[in-house]
Amino acid sequence: MKLKIAIDGPAGTGKSTVAKKIAEILEIDYLDTGAMYRAVAKFFLDNNIDPCEIDNNTVEKIFKEINFDFKNNSLYMNGKILSDEIRSPEVGKIVSKVASLEAIRKKLTLIQRELAKGKSIVVEGRDIGTVVLPDAEVKIFLTASAEERARRRLKELIEKGINVSFKEVFDEIVQRDRIDSTRKVAPLRAAKDAVIIDTDGLTVEEVVEKILEIVNKKIKKVEKQL
Ligand code: CDP
């Protein structure tokens, strides 16, 4: 049986950490779709492209120059592994704007479906359960208060040597939440059949445990039907 697990939710809910752990434990692939939006946003920055002034022709041109690859559970853009450069505050400031462009979403959604095809995989993002993999066997939506998410993100950034204040991190998160959940195309939203987990006050291990329980229940249910 091929098992697709969609993990969605806003920034700082621990999606990446949890999704990676689940994939490791189940020994299946893991795809971070946010990294793809970040990589495209970095391409905009590097090439001085303003996301507010872009049309479909420009998007076509951009995607002719961009090529994503997925090898050994890692994402590559134009042959280069996606590194911490895509996590910079500069990318953080424009990524939601880039991700709200319909033509960009269409292209990335197609690539993501192709990468997830025919295998068991954990895919994390904002619109995986609703748009990218609406048939995923397991759909999880992680939440937490904005303060808690900003605290977690600040800790992560400081550990990476990126010097930012709590206020900067908090403001970026609130602004991204707003753009991501109000955009017209594929807004950040829990799928109707997603299990919502509030991660406030829960450890990573506790969240992983909860998700594994849901996965195991699903596997048992499917096996019964076979
Ligand atoms: O890791 P973090 O939660 O900061 O965000 P991310 O997963 O790296 O995603 C960065 C941004 O990409 C989000 O704020 C969204 O604007 C966009 N994104 C999206 O629109 N759809 C996805 N499936 C994944 C990310």
mmCIF file of C-alpha atoms and ligand atoms in Angstrom:
data_model
loop_
_atom_site.group_PDB
_atom_site.id
_atom_site.type_symbol
_atom_site.label_atom_id
_atom_site.label_comp_id
_atom_site.label_asym_id
_atom_site.label_seq_id
_atom_site.Cartn_x
_atom_site.Cartn_y
_atom_site.Cartn_z
ATOM 1 C CA MET A 1 0.000 0.000 0.000
ATOM 2 C CA LYS A 2 1.223 3.490 -0.853
ATOM 3 C CA LEU A 3 0.725 5.909 2.004
ATOM 4 C CA LYS A 4 0.586 9.662 1.487
ATOM 5 C CA ILE A 5 0.696 11.809 4.594
ATOM 6 C CA ALA A 6 -0.104 15.521 4.209
ATOM 7 C CA ILE A 7 1.065 17.813 7.004
ATOM 8 C CA ASP A 8 -0.111 21.416 6.731
ATOM 9 C CA GLY A 9 -0.142 24.422 9.020
ATOM 10 C CA PRO A 10 1.278 27.908 9.534
ATOM 11 C CA ALA A 11 4.918 28.836 10.213
ATOM 12 C CA GLY A 12 6.494 27.644 13.437
ATOM 13 C CA THR A 13 4.100 24.821 14.261
ATOM 14 C CA GLY A 14 6.975 22.354 13.986
ATOM 15 C CA LYS A 15 5.778 20.918 10.662
ATOM 16 C CA SER A 16 9.268 20.278 9.256
ATOM 17 C CA THR A 17 10.678 18.643 12.386
ATOM 18 C CA VAL A 18 7.624 16.458 12.857
ATOM 19 C CA ALA A 19 7.280 15.563 9.152
ATOM 20 C CA LYS A 20 10.969 14.542 8.926
ATOM 21 C CA LYS A 21 10.673 12.354 12.041
ATOM 22 C CA ILE A 22 7.520 10.615 10.789
ATOM 23 C CA ALA A 23 9.211 9.907 7.428
ATOM 24 C CA GLU A 24 12.309 8.557 9.197
ATOM 25 C CA ILE A 25 10.291 6.270 11.488
ATOM 26 C CA LEU A 26 8.128 4.942 8.642
ATOM 27 C CA GLU A 27 11.172 4.792 6.327
ATOM 28 C CA ILE A 28 9.406 6.723 3.574
ATOM 29 C CA ASP A 29 10.240 9.873 1.579
ATOM 30 C CA TYR A 30 9.798 13.428 2.838
ATOM 31 C CA LEU A 31 9.064 16.521 0.748
ATOM 32 C CA ASP A 32 9.180 20.108 2.062
ATOM 33 C CA THR A 33 7.079 22.165 -0.391
ATOM 34 C CA GLY A 34 7.807 25.408 1.505
ATOM 35 C CA ALA A 35 11.468 24.967 0.522
ATOM 36 C CA MET A 36 10.380 25.090 -3.134
ATOM 37 C CA TYR A 37 8.480 28.380 -2.656
ATOM 38 C CA ARG A 38 11.477 29.719 -0.729
ATOM 39 C CA ALA A 39 13.873 28.685 -3.513
ATOM 40 C CA VAL A 40 11.738 30.461 -6.122
ATOM 41 C CA ALA A 41 11.580 33.538 -3.843
ATOM 42 C CA LYS A 42 15.402 33.445 -3.569
ATOM 43 C CA PHE A 43 15.594 33.301 -7.370
ATOM 44 C CA PHE A 44 13.398 36.456 -7.476
ATOM 45 C CA LEU A 45 15.754 38.206 -5.039
ATOM 46 C CA ASP A 46 18.923 37.111 -6.872
ATOM 47 C CA ASN A 47 17.531 38.298 -10.188
ATOM 48 C CA ASN A 48 15.910 41.512 -8.917
ATOM 49 C CA ILE A 49 12.421 40.370 -9.890
ATOM 50 C CA ASP A 50 9.652 42.204 -8.036
ATOM 51 C CA PRO A 51 6.800 39.789 -7.139
ATOM 52 C CA CYS A 52 4.384 42.734 -7.279
ATOM 53 C CA GLU A 53 5.156 43.327 -10.949
ATOM 54 C CA ILE A 54 5.025 39.958 -12.556
ATOM 55 C CA ASP A 55 2.912 38.541 -15.369
ATOM 56 C CA ASN A 56 2.361 35.045 -16.743
ATOM 57 C CA ASN A 57 5.007 35.466 -19.460
ATOM 58 C CA THR A 58 7.650 36.248 -16.846
ATOM 59 C CA VAL A 59 6.597 33.193 -14.836
ATOM 60 C CA GLU A 60 6.980 31.010 -17.942
ATOM 61 C CA LYS A 61 10.463 32.464 -18.508
ATOM 62 C CA ILE A 62 11.434 31.931 -14.869
ATOM 63 C CA PHE A 63 10.362 28.297 -14.895
ATOM 64 C CA LYS A 64 12.383 27.688 -18.053
ATOM 65 C CA GLU A 65 15.413 28.601 -15.965
ATOM 66 C CA ILE A 66 14.373 26.613 -12.891
ATOM 67 C CA ASN A 67 14.643 22.887 -12.539
ATOM 68 C CA PHE A 68 13.807 20.978 -9.357
ATOM 69 C CA ASP A 69 15.218 17.553 -8.563
ATOM 70 C CA PHE A 70 14.515 15.223 -5.662
ATOM 71 C CA LYS A 71 17.330 12.802 -4.795
ATOM 72 C CA ASN A 72 17.930 10.836 -1.579
ATOM 73 C CA ASN A 73 15.195 12.789 0.183
ATOM 74 C CA SER A 74 16.823 16.135 -0.662
ATOM 75 C CA LEU A 75 15.598 18.889 -2.939
ATOM 76 C CA TYR A 76 17.865 20.435 -5.571
ATOM 77 C CA MET A 77 17.272 23.517 -7.674
ATOM 78 C CA ASN A 78 19.339 23.725 -10.858
ATOM 79 C CA GLY A 79 21.659 21.017 -9.551
ATOM 80 C CA LYS A 80 22.316 22.764 -6.215
ATOM 81 C CA ILE A 81 21.013 21.330 -2.960
ATOM 82 C CA LEU A 82 18.654 23.753 -1.186
ATOM 83 C CA SER A 83 20.622 25.084 1.767
ATOM 84 C CA ASP A 84 19.971 27.447 4.690
ATOM 85 C CA GLU A 85 20.229 30.397 2.255
ATOM 86 C CA ILE A 86 16.520 29.958 1.524
ATOM 87 C CA ARG A 87 15.736 30.465 5.262
ATOM 88 C CA SER A 88 17.120 34.029 5.412
ATOM 89 C CA PRO A 89 14.922 36.887 6.710
ATOM 90 C CA GLU A 90 15.130 38.488 3.219
ATOM 91 C CA VAL A 91 13.525 35.421 1.644
ATOM 92 C CA GLY A 92 11.034 35.239 4.553
ATOM 93 C CA LYS A 93 9.908 38.780 3.787
ATOM 94 C CA ILE A 94 8.877 38.095 0.165
ATOM 95 C CA VAL A 95 8.100 34.372 0.034
ATOM 96 C CA SER A 96 4.377 34.691 0.820
ATOM 97 C CA LYS A 97 4.002 37.327 -1.863
ATOM 98 C CA VAL A 98 5.695 35.019 -4.384
ATOM 99 C CA ALA A 99 3.573 32.083 -3.174
ATOM 100 C CA SER A 100 0.360 34.021 -3.728
ATOM 101 C CA LEU A 101 0.985 34.232 -7.493
ATOM 102 C CA GLU A 102 -1.366 31.816 -9.239
ATOM 103 C CA ALA A 103 1.001 30.933 -12.089
ATOM 104 C CA ILE A 104 3.776 30.064 -9.635
ATOM 105 C CA ARG A 105 1.437 27.864 -7.563
ATOM 106 C CA LYS A 106 0.188 26.035 -10.660
ATOM 107 C CA LYS A 107 3.735 25.154 -11.709
ATOM 108 C CA LEU A 108 4.920 24.105 -8.258
ATOM 109 C CA THR A 109 1.756 22.074 -7.562
ATOM 110 C CA LEU A 110 2.348 20.049 -10.744
ATOM 111 C CA ILE A 111 5.991 19.429 -9.830
ATOM 112 C CA GLN A 112 5.015 18.425 -6.258
ATOM 113 C CA ARG A 113 2.370 15.933 -7.465
ATOM 114 C CA GLU A 114 4.904 14.438 -9.865
ATOM 115 C CA LEU A 115 7.531 14.107 -7.103
ATOM 116 C CA ALA A 116 4.998 12.383 -4.803
ATOM 117 C CA LYS A 117 3.605 10.040 -7.468
ATOM 118 C CA GLY A 118 3.641 6.287 -6.944
ATOM 119 C CA LYS A 119 5.384 6.260 -3.571
ATOM 120 C CA SER A 120 4.778 6.501 0.139
ATOM 121 C CA ILE A 121 5.706 9.987 1.261
ATOM 122 C CA VAL A 122 5.215 12.675 3.898
ATOM 123 C CA VAL A 123 4.570 16.038 2.227
ATOM 124 C CA GLU A 124 4.439 19.236 4.266
ATOM 125 C CA GLY A 125 3.180 22.689 3.327
ATOM 126 C CA ARG A 126 0.106 24.896 3.372
ATOM 127 C CA ASP A 127 -2.175 23.367 0.733
ATOM 128 C CA ILE A 128 -1.146 19.709 0.606
ATOM 129 C CA GLY A 129 -4.345 18.224 2.052
ATOM 130 C CA THR A 130 -6.587 20.687 0.192
ATOM 131 C CA VAL A 131 -4.969 21.057 -3.249
ATOM 132 C CA VAL A 132 -1.728 19.177 -3.910
ATOM 133 C CA LEU A 133 -2.748 15.730 -2.584
ATOM 134 C CA PRO A 134 -6.487 15.871 -1.865
ATOM 135 C CA ASP A 135 -6.537 12.039 -1.845
ATOM 136 C CA ALA A 136 -3.820 11.683 0.819
ATOM 137 C CA GLU A 137 -4.619 8.806 3.200
ATOM 138 C CA VAL A 138 -3.675 10.876 6.251
ATOM 139 C CA LYS A 139 -4.129 14.637 6.604
ATOM 140 C CA ILE A 140 -2.823 16.544 9.583
ATOM 141 C CA PHE A 141 -3.156 20.266 10.272
ATOM 142 C CA LEU A 142 -0.845 21.638 12.978
ATOM 143 C CA THR A 143 -1.647 24.844 14.859
ATOM 144 C CA ALA A 144 -0.202 26.851 17.783
ATOM 145 C CA SER A 145 -0.523 30.427 19.037
ATOM 146 C CA ALA A 146 1.477 33.051 17.128
ATOM 147 C CA GLU A 147 3.555 33.822 20.280
ATOM 148 C CA GLU A 148 4.541 30.189 20.753
ATOM 149 C CA ARG A 149 5.370 29.830 17.057
ATOM 150 C CA ALA A 150 7.507 32.982 17.098
ATOM 151 C CA ARG A 151 9.395 31.725 20.194
ATOM 152 C CA ARG A 152 10.146 28.402 18.448
ATOM 153 C CA ARG A 153 11.218 30.106 15.213
ATOM 154 C CA LEU A 154 13.467 32.594 17.068
ATOM 155 C CA LYS A 155 15.232 29.708 18.846
ATOM 156 C CA GLU A 156 15.771 27.912 15.516
ATOM 157 C CA LEU A 157 17.174 31.025 13.813
ATOM 158 C CA ILE A 158 19.509 31.850 16.703
ATOM 159 C CA GLU A 159 20.791 28.266 16.669
ATOM 160 C CA LYS A 160 21.573 28.762 12.967
ATOM 161 C CA GLY A 161 23.517 31.932 13.799
ATOM 162 C CA ILE A 162 20.915 34.260 12.255
ATOM 163 C CA ASN A 163 20.598 37.336 14.454
ATOM 164 C CA VAL A 164 17.000 38.583 14.708
ATOM 165 C CA SER A 165 14.737 39.955 17.455
ATOM 166 C CA PHE A 166 11.545 38.353 18.804
ATOM 167 C CA LYS A 167 9.538 41.257 17.386
ATOM 168 C CA GLU A 168 10.946 40.817 13.874
ATOM 169 C CA VAL A 169 10.175 37.088 13.932
ATOM 170 C CA PHE A 170 6.698 37.605 15.419
ATOM 171 C CA ASP A 171 5.809 40.318 12.870
ATOM 172 C CA GLU A 172 7.013 38.179 9.947
ATOM 173 C CA ILE A 173 4.974 35.200 11.126
ATOM 174 C CA VAL A 174 1.808 37.264 11.582
ATOM 175 C CA GLN A 175 2.265 38.906 8.197
ATOM 176 C CA ARG A 176 2.883 35.569 6.430
ATOM 177 C CA ASP A 177 -0.130 34.008 8.197
ATOM 178 C CA ARG A 178 -2.278 36.854 6.910
ATOM 179 C CA ILE A 179 -1.081 36.651 3.292
ATOM 180 C CA ASP A 180 -1.115 32.816 3.265
ATOM 181 C CA SER A 181 -4.618 32.484 4.672
ATOM 182 C CA THR A 182 -6.264 35.258 2.677
ATOM 183 C CA ARG A 183 -4.785 34.610 -0.788
ATOM 184 C CA LYS A 184 -7.251 33.641 -3.523
ATOM 185 C CA VAL A 185 -5.480 30.514 -4.720
ATOM 186 C CA ALA A 186 -4.953 27.560 -2.366
ATOM 187 C CA PRO A 187 -5.092 29.521 0.900
ATOM 188 C CA LEU A 188 -3.694 28.072 4.112
ATOM 189 C CA ARG A 189 -6.619 26.064 5.465
ATOM 190 C CA ALA A 190 -7.285 22.713 7.085
ATOM 191 C CA ALA A 191 -8.864 20.182 4.726
ATOM 192 C CA LYS A 192 -12.358 19.060 5.818
ATOM 193 C CA ASP A 193 -11.003 15.583 6.546
ATOM 194 C CA ALA A 194 -7.803 16.741 8.307
ATOM 195 C CA VAL A 195 -7.081 16.016 11.954
ATOM 196 C CA ILE A 196 -6.227 19.302 13.674
ATOM 197 C CA ILE A 197 -3.535 19.097 16.346
ATOM 198 C CA ASP A 198 -2.931 22.104 18.596
ATOM 199 C CA THR A 199 0.790 21.857 19.389
ATOM 200 C CA ASP A 200 0.841 24.541 22.129
ATOM 201 C CA GLY A 201 2.476 22.924 25.142
ATOM 202 C CA LEU A 202 3.209 19.648 23.317
ATOM 203 C CA THR A 203 6.734 18.334 22.696
ATOM 204 C CA VAL A 204 7.838 17.219 19.233
ATOM 205 C CA GLU A 205 7.761 13.604 20.476
ATOM 206 C CA GLU A 206 4.161 13.991 21.658
ATOM 207 C CA VAL A 207 3.051 15.392 18.291
ATOM 208 C CA VAL A 208 4.906 12.608 16.436
ATOM 209 C CA GLU A 209 3.238 10.040 18.714
ATOM 210 C CA LYS A 210 -0.232 11.453 17.978
ATOM 211 C CA ILE A 211 0.360 11.400 14.230
ATOM 212 C CA LEU A 212 1.747 7.843 14.302
ATOM 213 C CA GLU A 213 -1.409 6.726 16.123
ATOM 214 C CA ILE A 214 -3.537 8.262 13.352
ATOM 215 C CA VAL A 215 -1.336 6.633 10.669
ATOM 216 C CA ASN A 216 -1.543 3.209 12.344
ATOM 217 C CA LYS A 217 -5.314 3.441 12.650
ATOM 218 C CA LYS A 218 -5.526 4.286 8.954
ATOM 219 C CA ILE A 219 -3.259 1.378 7.961
ATOM 220 C CA LYS A 220 -5.372 -1.056 10.028
ATOM 221 C CA LYS A 221 -8.578 0.282 8.462
ATOM 222 C CA VAL A 222 -7.195 -0.112 4.923
ATOM 223 C CA GLU A 223 -5.873 -3.627 5.681
ATOM 224 C CA LYS A 224 -9.326 -4.660 6.923
ATOM 225 C CA GLN A 225 -10.850 -3.516 3.635
ATOM 226 C CA LEU A 226 -8.350 -5.550 1.559
HETATM 227 O O1 CDP B 1 9.035 26.776 7.514
HETATM 228 P P1 CDP B 1 8.024 27.882 7.507
HETATM 229 O O2 CDP B 1 6.799 27.432 8.210
HETATM 230 O O3 CDP B 1 8.584 29.179 7.872
HETATM 231 O O4 CDP B 1 7.518 28.122 6.065
HETATM 232 P P2 CDP B 1 7.779 27.253 4.804
HETATM 233 O O5 CDP B 1 7.082 25.945 4.943
HETATM 234 O O6 CDP B 1 9.218 27.254 4.505
HETATM 235 O O7 CDP B 1 6.985 28.076 3.695
HETATM 236 C C1 CDP B 1 7.358 29.386 3.365
HETATM 237 C C2 CDP B 1 6.198 30.072 2.655
HETATM 238 O O8 CDP B 1 5.944 29.383 1.428
HETATM 239 C C3 CDP B 1 4.865 30.091 3.372
HETATM 240 O O9 CDP B 1 4.723 31.148 4.269
HETATM 241 C C4 CDP B 1 3.879 30.198 2.216
HETATM 242 O O10 CDP B 1 3.762 31.522 1.775
HETATM 243 C C5 CDP B 1 4.565 29.416 1.115
HETATM 244 N N1 CDP B 1 4.055 28.046 0.962
HETATM 245 C C6 CDP B 1 2.873 27.882 0.268
HETATM 246 O O11 CDP B 1 2.264 28.853 -0.128
HETATM 247 N N2 CDP B 1 2.406 26.625 0.001
HETATM 248 C C7 CDP B 1 3.058 25.545 0.449
HETATM 249 N N3 CDP B 1 2.578 24.330 0.151
HETATM 250 C C8 CDP B 1 4.236 25.691 1.192
HETATM 251 C C9 CDP B 1 4.711 26.967 1.449
#
